[in-house]
Amino acid sequence: MKRSKIKDLLHADVPQDSVLVKGWVRTRRDAKDFSFIEVNDGSCLTNIQIVAGGGLDNFAEVKKVSLGTAVIVSGRMIRSAGKGQQWEVAAEKITLLSPAPESYPLQKKRHSDEFLRTIAHLRPRTNKYGAVFRIRSELAYAVHDFFRKKGFTYVHTPIITASDCEGAGEMFQVTALDLRRPPQKEDGATDFSLDFFGAPANLTVSGQLSAEMFALSLGDVYTFGPTFRAENSNTRRHAAEFWMVEPEMAFCDLGGNMDLAEETVKYLIGHILTACREDMELFIRFVDPSLGVKLENILSADFVRLRYESAVEVLEHCGQKFQYPAAFGADLQSEHERYLTEQHFKKPVMVYDYPAAIKPFYMRCNDDHKTVAAMDVLVPGIGEIIGGSQREERLDVLVSRMAEAGLSRENYWWYIDSRRFGSVEHSGFGLGFERLMMLLTGMANIRDVIPFPRTPGSIDF
Ligand code: 4AD
Ligand code: MG
């Protein structure tokens, strides 16, 4: 007989004569002649209640079953007289598959997120983390659904690359050289011509440059995959390995780009609120009581569109003391982003037209020669969730921007080439998948929405 998923059993309309459940014991309550055992199989948040009676051959052992033990239960699914659940399984046979000793760390009490991070291999067995990772899975599917419905082509951009899209030099190097004795050139520098690719290589910080090539061929495309940053920032919203959703559209300007960004965020939030209702309820009740209202606000708000210059003006005149005062020419700090979205506008804000000097080479220069057609989407509680821009499609401007940024033309010959043949206006953005997860669940630390997070000094699991 095939096992039933608890999720399906709990949705049943009628009792069932014979069901087979496999899962892990979450709680046990003993009465005189029987025990109630709650079993969870990960298919949904809710456990199924197993009623184990004295008639079972192994009742003496079942009565002592410890939390975390793996079990197989067969029996009848009947209406439950107890409150809190509609169905329960009257066990006819319970096999104790694999016990979990008393040292099992997930005993019945509340554990802090910090503690659970130290047992990241076990935390998906808790209610909260099971819910986080079911939502994460659904969110990934929703990303594909959304872009597929809009006629975007999904492109697999490379993970190993020789380019540095953001130009920030925050890359993990990839090498097959023997690091104890790397080959050297005459001047003592490492000779990468003898390395695997014949040149220095690194893990990608963004799939954008490759995605642009496909947008200029297939029109509307997106890439969605892992990206890597060796930035040594130990904050609650930075990870060394994170996933990014990156659409790229030909024949699209900055305004169209902002339209898509707003639509994407709203679609994904709306989808999760309905598709993951039960799991979302947990976050709304126990993680952030204002979460439901916050998400509804985002769905119903028109995102503010504000030039960078005006954003700086708001920040300069708001009377709020910041650790880093806002000033034209400096990047917005997370405290600024949060002030704009949480205090001033109380909704998401899209800041655009940033100073060229603080943005990467590929962003399109505006006519004022000072700013570029960049846009960031900022949301309450987190700050930047999306970064994007209209791309520089003019060959001469691009080449001079690259020279200013000190990028070698030889490395990016193919990127420059795209501006020589049928170059058109195009735009795109990167949505931080984990940042969206944080927004959706109210989880305050990026480490808690990634199965096995990678951050400075931490590579366990
Ligand atoms: O603003 P970023 O650096 O933009 C790019 O990489 C562009 N090439 C994207 C594009 O236009 N196709 O990163 C985009 C988003 C940020 O807004 C943030 O949400 C997320 O990626 N992000 C991070 N998330 C977690 N940890 C980090 N270290 C992140 N760095 C960026
Ligand atoms: Mg950014």
Coordinates of C-alpha atoms and ligand atoms in Angstrom, one line a residue:
M1 CA 0.0 0.0 0.0
K2 CA 1.2 3.5 -0.9
R3 CA 1.8 6.0 1.8
S4 CA -0.5 9.0 2.0
K5 CA 0.8 12.5 2.5
I6 CA -0.6 14.0 5.7
K7 CA -1.5 17.1 3.7
D8 CA -3.9 15.0 1.5
L9 CA -5.3 13.1 4.4
L10 CA -6.2 16.3 6.2
H11 CA -8.1 17.5 3.2
A12 CA -10.2 14.4 2.9
D13 CA -14.0 14.7 2.8
V14 CA -14.9 11.2 4.0
P15 CA -13.3 8.7 6.5
Q16 CA -11.0 6.1 5.0
D17 CA -10.9 2.5 6.0
S18 CA -7.2 2.0 5.6
V19 CA -4.4 4.6 5.4
L20 CA -0.6 4.4 5.7
V21 CA 1.3 7.3 7.2
K22 CA 5.0 7.7 7.4
G23 CA 6.7 10.5 9.4
W24 CA 8.3 11.7 12.6
V25 CA 6.8 11.9 16.0
R26 CA 6.3 15.5 17.0
T27 CA 4.5 15.1 20.4
R28 CA 3.0 12.4 22.6
R29 CA 0.3 12.7 25.2
D30 CA -0.6 9.7 27.3
A31 CA -3.9 8.7 28.8
K32 CA -4.6 5.6 30.9
D33 CA -5.1 3.1 28.1
F34 CA -3.9 4.9 25.1
S35 CA -1.6 7.6 23.7
F36 CA -2.1 10.4 21.3
I37 CA 0.9 10.7 19.0
E38 CA 1.2 13.7 16.6
V39 CA 3.1 12.8 13.5
N40 CA 4.4 15.2 10.8
D41 CA 5.8 14.2 7.4
G42 CA 6.8 17.6 6.2
S43 CA 4.0 17.8 3.6
C44 CA 2.3 20.5 5.6
L45 CA 2.4 22.4 8.8
T46 CA -0.3 20.4 10.6
N47 CA 0.4 17.1 12.3
I48 CA -1.9 14.2 12.1
Q49 CA -3.1 12.8 15.4
I50 CA -2.6 9.1 15.8
V51 CA -4.6 7.3 18.5
A52 CA -2.6 4.3 19.8
G53 CA -4.6 2.0 21.9
G54 CA -3.8 -0.9 24.3
G55 CA -4.7 -3.3 21.5
L56 CA -1.4 -2.8 19.7
D57 CA 1.1 -5.6 20.1
N58 CA 3.9 -3.2 20.9
F59 CA 1.8 -0.7 22.9
A60 CA 4.4 -0.9 25.8
E61 CA 7.0 0.6 23.4
V62 CA 4.7 2.9 21.6
K63 CA 3.7 4.4 24.9
K64 CA 7.3 5.4 25.4
V65 CA 8.0 6.6 21.9
S66 CA 10.3 9.7 22.0
L67 CA 10.1 12.8 19.9
G68 CA 11.8 12.7 16.5
T69 CA 11.3 8.9 16.1
A70 CA 10.5 7.8 12.6
V71 CA 7.3 5.8 12.5
I72 CA 5.0 4.0 10.1
V73 CA 1.4 3.9 11.0
S74 CA -1.5 2.0 9.4
G75 CA -5.0 2.3 10.5
R76 CA -8.4 3.9 9.9
M77 CA -8.9 7.6 9.4
I78 CA -11.9 8.6 11.4
R79 CA -13.5 11.8 12.5
S80 CA -11.8 13.2 15.6
A81 CA -13.9 13.9 18.6
G82 CA -11.0 16.0 20.0
K83 CA -10.9 19.7 19.4
G84 CA -8.5 21.3 17.0
Q85 CA -8.6 18.6 14.3
Q86 CA -11.2 17.1 12.0
W87 CA -9.5 13.8 11.4
E88 CA -7.3 11.3 13.3
V89 CA -5.9 7.9 12.6
A90 CA -7.0 5.0 14.8
A91 CA -3.8 3.0 14.6
E92 CA -4.0 -0.7 13.9
K93 CA -0.2 -1.1 13.5
I94 CA 2.6 1.2 14.5
T95 CA 6.2 0.4 13.4
L96 CA 8.9 2.3 15.3
L97 CA 11.4 2.6 12.5
S98 CA 14.2 4.5 13.9
P99 CA 14.3 6.0 17.4
A100 CA 15.6 9.4 18.3
P101 CA 17.2 9.4 21.8
E102 CA 16.5 11.9 24.5
S103 CA 19.4 13.9 23.2
Y104 CA 17.4 14.9 20.1
P105 CA 17.7 18.7 20.3
L106 CA 14.2 19.5 19.2
Q107 CA 12.3 18.8 22.3
K108 CA 8.9 20.3 22.8
K109 CA 9.7 23.9 23.6
R110 CA 10.4 27.1 21.7
H111 CA 13.9 27.4 20.4
S112 CA 15.5 30.6 19.3
D113 CA 16.4 31.2 15.7
E114 CA 20.0 31.7 16.8
F115 CA 20.1 28.2 18.4
L116 CA 18.3 26.6 15.4
R117 CA 21.0 28.1 13.1
T118 CA 23.5 25.9 14.9
I119 CA 21.5 22.8 14.0
A120 CA 20.6 23.9 10.4
H121 CA 20.5 20.2 9.4
L122 CA 17.6 19.6 11.8
R123 CA 15.7 22.8 11.8
P124 CA 13.5 22.0 8.9
R125 CA 11.8 19.5 11.3
T126 CA 10.4 22.4 13.2
N127 CA 7.1 24.0 12.4
K128 CA 8.6 27.4 11.5
Y129 CA 11.4 26.2 9.3
G130 CA 9.3 23.6 7.6
A131 CA 7.0 26.5 6.7
V132 CA 9.9 28.7 5.6
F133 CA 11.2 26.1 3.2
R134 CA 7.8 25.1 1.8
I135 CA 7.2 28.7 1.0
R136 CA 10.6 29.1 -0.5
S137 CA 9.9 26.2 -2.8
E138 CA 6.5 27.6 -3.8
L139 CA 8.0 31.0 -4.4
A140 CA 10.6 29.5 -6.8
Y141 CA 7.8 27.9 -8.9
A142 CA 5.8 31.1 -8.8
V143 CA 8.8 33.0 -10.3
H144 CA 8.9 30.6 -13.2
D145 CA 5.1 30.7 -13.6
F146 CA 5.0 34.4 -13.7
F147 CA 7.6 34.9 -16.4
R148 CA 6.4 32.0 -18.4
K149 CA 2.9 33.4 -18.5
K150 CA 4.3 36.7 -19.6
G151 CA 6.1 35.0 -22.5
F152 CA 9.7 35.3 -21.1
T153 CA 12.3 32.8 -22.1
Y154 CA 14.3 31.2 -19.2
V155 CA 18.0 31.3 -19.8
H156 CA 20.6 29.4 -17.8
T157 CA 23.5 31.9 -17.5
P158 CA 26.9 30.6 -16.4
I159 CA 27.9 30.2 -12.8
I160 CA 31.7 30.3 -13.6
T161 CA 32.7 33.4 -15.5
A162 CA 35.6 35.7 -16.3
S163 CA 33.6 38.9 -15.9
D164 CA 32.7 41.0 -12.9
C165 CA 29.2 42.4 -13.7
E166 CA 29.0 44.8 -10.8
G167 CA 32.6 45.8 -11.0
A168 CA 33.0 45.7 -7.3
G169 CA 35.7 43.1 -7.2
E170 CA 33.7 41.1 -4.7
M171 CA 34.3 37.7 -6.3
F172 CA 35.2 34.2 -5.3
Q173 CA 38.0 33.0 -7.5
V174 CA 37.7 29.6 -9.2
T175 CA 40.9 27.8 -9.8
A176 CA 42.4 24.4 -10.4
L177 CA 45.9 25.6 -9.6
D178 CA 47.8 24.1 -6.7
L179 CA 47.6 27.0 -4.3
R180 CA 50.7 25.9 -2.4
R181 CA 52.8 26.4 -5.5
P182 CA 51.0 28.4 -8.2
P183 CA 52.9 29.0 -11.4
Q184 CA 54.3 32.4 -11.5
K185 CA 55.1 34.9 -14.2
E186 CA 58.5 36.7 -14.3
D187 CA 57.1 39.5 -12.2
G188 CA 55.9 37.1 -9.5
A189 CA 52.2 37.3 -10.4
T190 CA 50.3 34.1 -10.7
D191 CA 50.3 32.8 -14.2
F192 CA 46.6 32.1 -14.9
S193 CA 47.4 31.2 -18.5
L194 CA 48.3 27.8 -17.0
D195 CA 45.1 27.6 -15.0
F196 CA 42.1 25.5 -16.1
F197 CA 40.4 28.1 -18.2
G198 CA 43.7 29.8 -19.3
A199 CA 42.5 32.9 -17.6
P200 CA 41.3 34.1 -14.1
A201 CA 37.8 32.8 -13.4
N202 CA 35.3 33.5 -10.6
L203 CA 31.8 32.7 -9.4
T204 CA 29.2 35.0 -11.0
V205 CA 27.9 37.9 -9.0
S206 CA 25.0 38.3 -11.5
G207 CA 23.8 36.7 -14.7
Q208 CA 22.9 40.0 -16.2
L209 CA 25.6 40.5 -18.8
S210 CA 24.8 37.0 -20.3
A211 CA 21.1 37.7 -20.0
E212 CA 21.5 40.9 -22.0
M213 CA 22.9 38.9 -24.9
F214 CA 19.8 36.7 -24.9
A215 CA 17.4 39.7 -24.5
L216 CA 19.0 41.2 -27.6
S217 CA 18.2 37.9 -29.4
L218 CA 15.0 36.5 -27.8
G219 CA 13.4 39.7 -26.6
D220 CA 12.1 39.0 -23.1
V221 CA 14.2 36.7 -21.0
Y222 CA 15.0 35.9 -17.4
T223 CA 17.6 34.0 -15.5
F224 CA 17.1 32.7 -12.0
G225 CA 19.9 31.0 -10.2
P226 CA 22.6 31.3 -7.5
T227 CA 24.9 34.2 -7.4
F228 CA 28.0 34.8 -5.1
R229 CA 29.5 37.8 -3.4
A230 CA 32.7 37.8 -1.4
E231 CA 31.7 41.0 0.3
N232 CA 32.7 40.8 3.9
S233 CA 29.5 42.3 5.3
N234 CA 28.1 40.6 8.3
T235 CA 24.6 42.0 8.2
R236 CA 21.2 40.4 8.5
R237 CA 20.5 40.9 4.8
H238 CA 23.7 39.8 3.1
A239 CA 24.7 36.3 2.2
A240 CA 27.8 35.1 0.3
E241 CA 25.6 32.8 -1.8
F242 CA 22.1 33.9 -2.7
W243 CA 19.6 33.5 -5.5
M244 CA 18.6 36.2 -7.9
V245 CA 15.7 36.6 -10.3
E246 CA 16.9 38.6 -13.3
P247 CA 14.6 39.6 -16.1
E248 CA 16.0 41.4 -19.1
M249 CA 13.8 43.1 -21.8
A250 CA 14.7 44.4 -25.2
F251 CA 12.8 47.5 -26.4
C252 CA 12.2 48.5 -22.8
D253 CA 13.1 51.7 -21.0
L254 CA 13.5 52.5 -17.3
G255 CA 9.8 53.2 -16.9
G256 CA 8.9 49.8 -18.3
N257 CA 11.5 48.3 -16.1
M258 CA 9.9 49.8 -13.0
D259 CA 6.4 48.7 -14.1
L260 CA 7.7 45.1 -14.3
A261 CA 9.5 45.3 -11.0
E262 CA 6.3 46.4 -9.3
E263 CA 4.2 43.8 -11.0
T264 CA 6.6 41.0 -10.1
V265 CA 6.8 41.9 -6.4
K266 CA 3.0 42.1 -6.2
Y267 CA 2.3 39.0 -8.1
L268 CA 4.7 36.9 -6.0
I269 CA 3.4 38.2 -2.7
G270 CA -0.2 37.7 -3.9
H271 CA 0.5 34.2 -5.0
I272 CA 2.2 33.1 -1.8
L273 CA -0.7 34.6 0.3
T274 CA -3.1 32.3 -1.4
A275 CA -1.0 29.3 -2.2
C276 CA 0.7 29.0 1.2
R277 CA -2.2 30.2 3.4
E278 CA -1.6 27.8 6.2
D279 CA 2.2 28.3 6.4
M280 CA 1.8 32.1 6.1
E281 CA -0.6 32.0 9.0
L282 CA 2.2 30.9 11.2
F283 CA 4.4 33.9 10.3
I284 CA 1.4 36.3 10.7
R285 CA 0.6 34.9 14.1
F286 CA 3.9 34.1 15.7
V287 CA 6.7 36.0 13.8
D288 CA 5.3 39.4 13.0
P289 CA 1.7 40.2 14.0
S290 CA 1.6 43.1 11.6
L291 CA 2.9 41.0 8.6
G292 CA -0.6 40.5 7.1
V293 CA -1.4 44.2 7.1
K294 CA 2.1 45.0 5.7
L295 CA 1.8 42.6 2.8
E296 CA -1.8 43.8 2.0
N297 CA -0.5 47.4 2.0
I298 CA 2.2 46.5 -0.5
L299 CA -0.4 44.8 -2.7
S300 CA -2.7 47.7 -2.7
A301 CA -0.1 50.5 -2.8
D302 CA 1.2 52.3 -5.9
F303 CA 4.9 52.1 -5.4
V304 CA 6.4 55.6 -5.1
R305 CA 8.7 56.6 -7.9
L306 CA 11.3 59.1 -6.7
R307 CA 14.4 60.5 -8.3
Y308 CA 17.5 59.9 -6.3
E309 CA 18.0 63.7 -6.0
S310 CA 14.6 64.1 -4.4
A311 CA 15.2 61.1 -2.1
V312 CA 18.3 62.8 -0.8
E313 CA 16.3 66.1 -0.3
V314 CA 13.7 64.2 1.7
L315 CA 16.5 62.7 3.9
E316 CA 18.4 65.9 4.4
H317 CA 15.3 67.8 5.5
C318 CA 13.5 65.2 7.5
G319 CA 15.0 66.1 10.9
Q320 CA 16.0 62.4 11.5
K321 CA 19.5 61.8 12.8
F322 CA 21.2 59.1 10.7
Q323 CA 24.5 57.4 11.5
Y324 CA 25.6 58.4 8.0
P325 CA 24.0 61.7 6.9
A326 CA 22.5 61.5 3.4
A327 CA 24.3 63.6 0.8
F328 CA 24.1 63.9 -3.0
G329 CA 26.7 61.6 -4.5
A330 CA 26.7 59.0 -1.7
D331 CA 24.9 55.7 -1.9
L332 CA 21.8 55.3 0.2
Q333 CA 22.4 53.4 3.4
S334 CA 20.0 50.8 4.7
E335 CA 18.9 53.3 7.4
H336 CA 18.0 55.8 4.6
E337 CA 16.1 53.2 2.7
R338 CA 14.2 52.2 5.7
Y339 CA 13.4 55.8 6.7
L340 CA 11.9 56.4 3.2
T341 CA 9.8 53.3 3.2
E342 CA 8.8 53.0 6.8
Q343 CA 8.5 56.5 8.1
H344 CA 8.1 58.9 5.2
F345 CA 6.1 57.1 2.5
K346 CA 5.0 54.1 4.5
K347 CA 5.1 51.9 1.3
P348 CA 7.6 50.6 -1.3
V349 CA 9.7 53.3 -3.0
M350 CA 11.5 53.0 -6.3
V351 CA 14.4 55.4 -6.3
Y352 CA 15.8 56.1 -9.8
D353 CA 18.4 58.2 -11.6
Y354 CA 21.3 57.6 -9.3
P355 CA 24.7 59.4 -9.7
A356 CA 26.8 57.7 -12.3
A357 CA 29.8 57.6 -10.0
I358 CA 28.3 55.1 -7.6
K359 CA 26.8 52.8 -10.2
P360 CA 28.3 50.1 -12.5
F361 CA 29.5 50.7 -16.0
Y362 CA 26.5 49.2 -17.9
M363 CA 23.8 51.6 -16.7
R364 CA 22.6 54.1 -19.3
C365 CA 23.9 57.7 -19.0
N366 CA 21.2 60.3 -18.7
D367 CA 21.3 63.5 -20.6
D368 CA 22.5 65.5 -17.6
H369 CA 25.8 63.5 -17.8
K370 CA 25.7 63.2 -14.0
T371 CA 23.2 60.4 -13.4
V372 CA 22.4 57.0 -14.9
A373 CA 19.0 55.3 -15.5
A374 CA 19.3 53.1 -12.4
M375 CA 16.4 52.1 -10.2
D376 CA 16.3 50.4 -6.8
V377 CA 13.1 49.0 -5.3
L378 CA 13.0 49.6 -1.5
V379 CA 10.6 48.0 0.8
P380 CA 9.7 48.5 4.5
G381 CA 11.6 46.3 6.9
I382 CA 14.4 45.4 4.5
G383 CA 15.4 48.3 2.3
E384 CA 16.7 47.3 -1.2
I385 CA 15.1 44.3 -2.6
I386 CA 15.6 45.0 -6.3
G387 CA 18.4 46.7 -8.2
G388 CA 18.1 47.4 -11.9
S389 CA 18.6 49.8 -14.8
Q390 CA 18.2 50.7 -18.4
R391 CA 21.4 49.5 -20.0
E392 CA 23.8 51.6 -22.0
E393 CA 23.0 50.6 -25.6
R394 CA 25.3 53.3 -27.3
L395 CA 28.6 51.8 -28.3
D396 CA 30.7 55.0 -27.8
V397 CA 29.2 55.8 -24.4
L398 CA 29.6 52.3 -23.2
V399 CA 33.2 52.1 -24.3
S400 CA 34.1 55.3 -22.5
R401 CA 32.2 54.2 -19.3
M402 CA 34.2 51.0 -19.4
A403 CA 37.5 52.8 -19.7
E404 CA 36.5 55.1 -16.8
A405 CA 35.8 52.0 -14.7
G406 CA 39.1 50.5 -15.7
L407 CA 37.6 47.4 -17.4
S408 CA 39.6 45.7 -20.1
R409 CA 38.0 45.8 -23.5
E410 CA 39.5 42.4 -24.3
N411 CA 37.6 40.6 -21.5
Y412 CA 34.3 42.2 -22.5
W413 CA 34.7 42.1 -26.3
W414 CA 31.6 40.1 -26.7
Y415 CA 29.5 42.4 -24.5
I416 CA 30.8 45.4 -26.5
D417 CA 30.1 43.5 -29.7
S418 CA 26.3 43.4 -28.9
R419 CA 26.3 47.2 -29.2
R420 CA 27.8 47.0 -32.7
F421 CA 25.1 44.8 -34.2
G422 CA 21.5 45.9 -33.9
S423 CA 21.8 47.4 -30.5
V424 CA 18.5 48.5 -28.9
E425 CA 17.2 50.1 -25.8
H426 CA 16.9 47.4 -23.1
S427 CA 16.5 47.1 -19.4
G428 CA 16.4 44.6 -16.6
F429 CA 16.7 44.1 -12.9
G430 CA 17.8 41.7 -10.2
L431 CA 15.4 40.7 -7.5
G432 CA 17.1 39.2 -4.4
F433 CA 15.2 36.0 -3.8
E434 CA 16.1 35.8 -0.1
R435 CA 15.2 39.4 0.5
L436 CA 11.8 38.7 -0.9
M437 CA 11.5 35.6 1.4
M438 CA 12.3 37.9 4.3
L439 CA 9.6 40.3 3.3
L440 CA 7.1 37.5 2.9
T441 CA 7.7 35.7 6.1
G442 CA 8.9 38.5 8.4
M443 CA 12.0 36.5 9.2
A444 CA 14.5 39.1 10.2
N445 CA 17.7 37.4 9.2
I446 CA 18.7 36.2 5.8
R447 CA 20.4 33.2 7.4
D448 CA 17.0 31.9 8.4
V449 CA 15.4 31.8 4.9
I450 CA 18.3 29.8 3.3
P451 CA 18.5 26.1 3.9
F452 CA 22.3 26.1 4.6
P453 CA 23.4 29.8 4.6
R454 CA 26.9 30.8 3.5
T455 CA 28.2 33.9 5.3
P456 CA 31.7 35.2 6.3
G457 CA 33.4 32.6 8.6
S458 CA 30.6 30.1 8.3
I459 CA 30.6 27.0 6.0
D460 CA 29.1 24.3 8.2
F461 CA 26.5 21.9 6.7
Ligands
4AD1 O1 21.7 45.5 -6.9 P1 22.4 44.3 -7.3 O2 23.9 44.2 -7.0 O3 22.2 44.3 -8.9 C1 22.8 43.4 -9.8 O4 23.5 42.5 -9.5 C2 22.3 43.6 -11.2 N1 23.3 43.1 -12.1 C3 21.0 43.0 -11.4 C4 20.4 43.2 -12.7 O5 20.1 44.3 -13.1 N2 20.1 42.1 -13.5 O6 21.7 43.0 -6.8 C5 20.3 42.8 -7.0 C6 19.6 42.4 -5.8 C7 19.7 43.4 -4.6 O7 18.7 44.3 -4.8 C8 19.4 42.5 -3.4 O8 18.0 42.2 -3.3 C9 20.1 41.2 -3.8 O9 20.2 41.2 -5.2 N3 21.4 41.1 -3.2 C10 21.7 40.3 -2.2 N4 21.0 39.5 -1.5 C11 21.6 38.8 -0.5 N5 22.9 38.9 -0.2 C12 23.7 39.7 -0.9 N6 25.0 39.8 -0.6 C13 23.1 40.5 -1.9 N7 23.6 41.4 -2.8 C14 22.6 41.7 -3.6
MG2 MG 22.0 47.2 -5.6

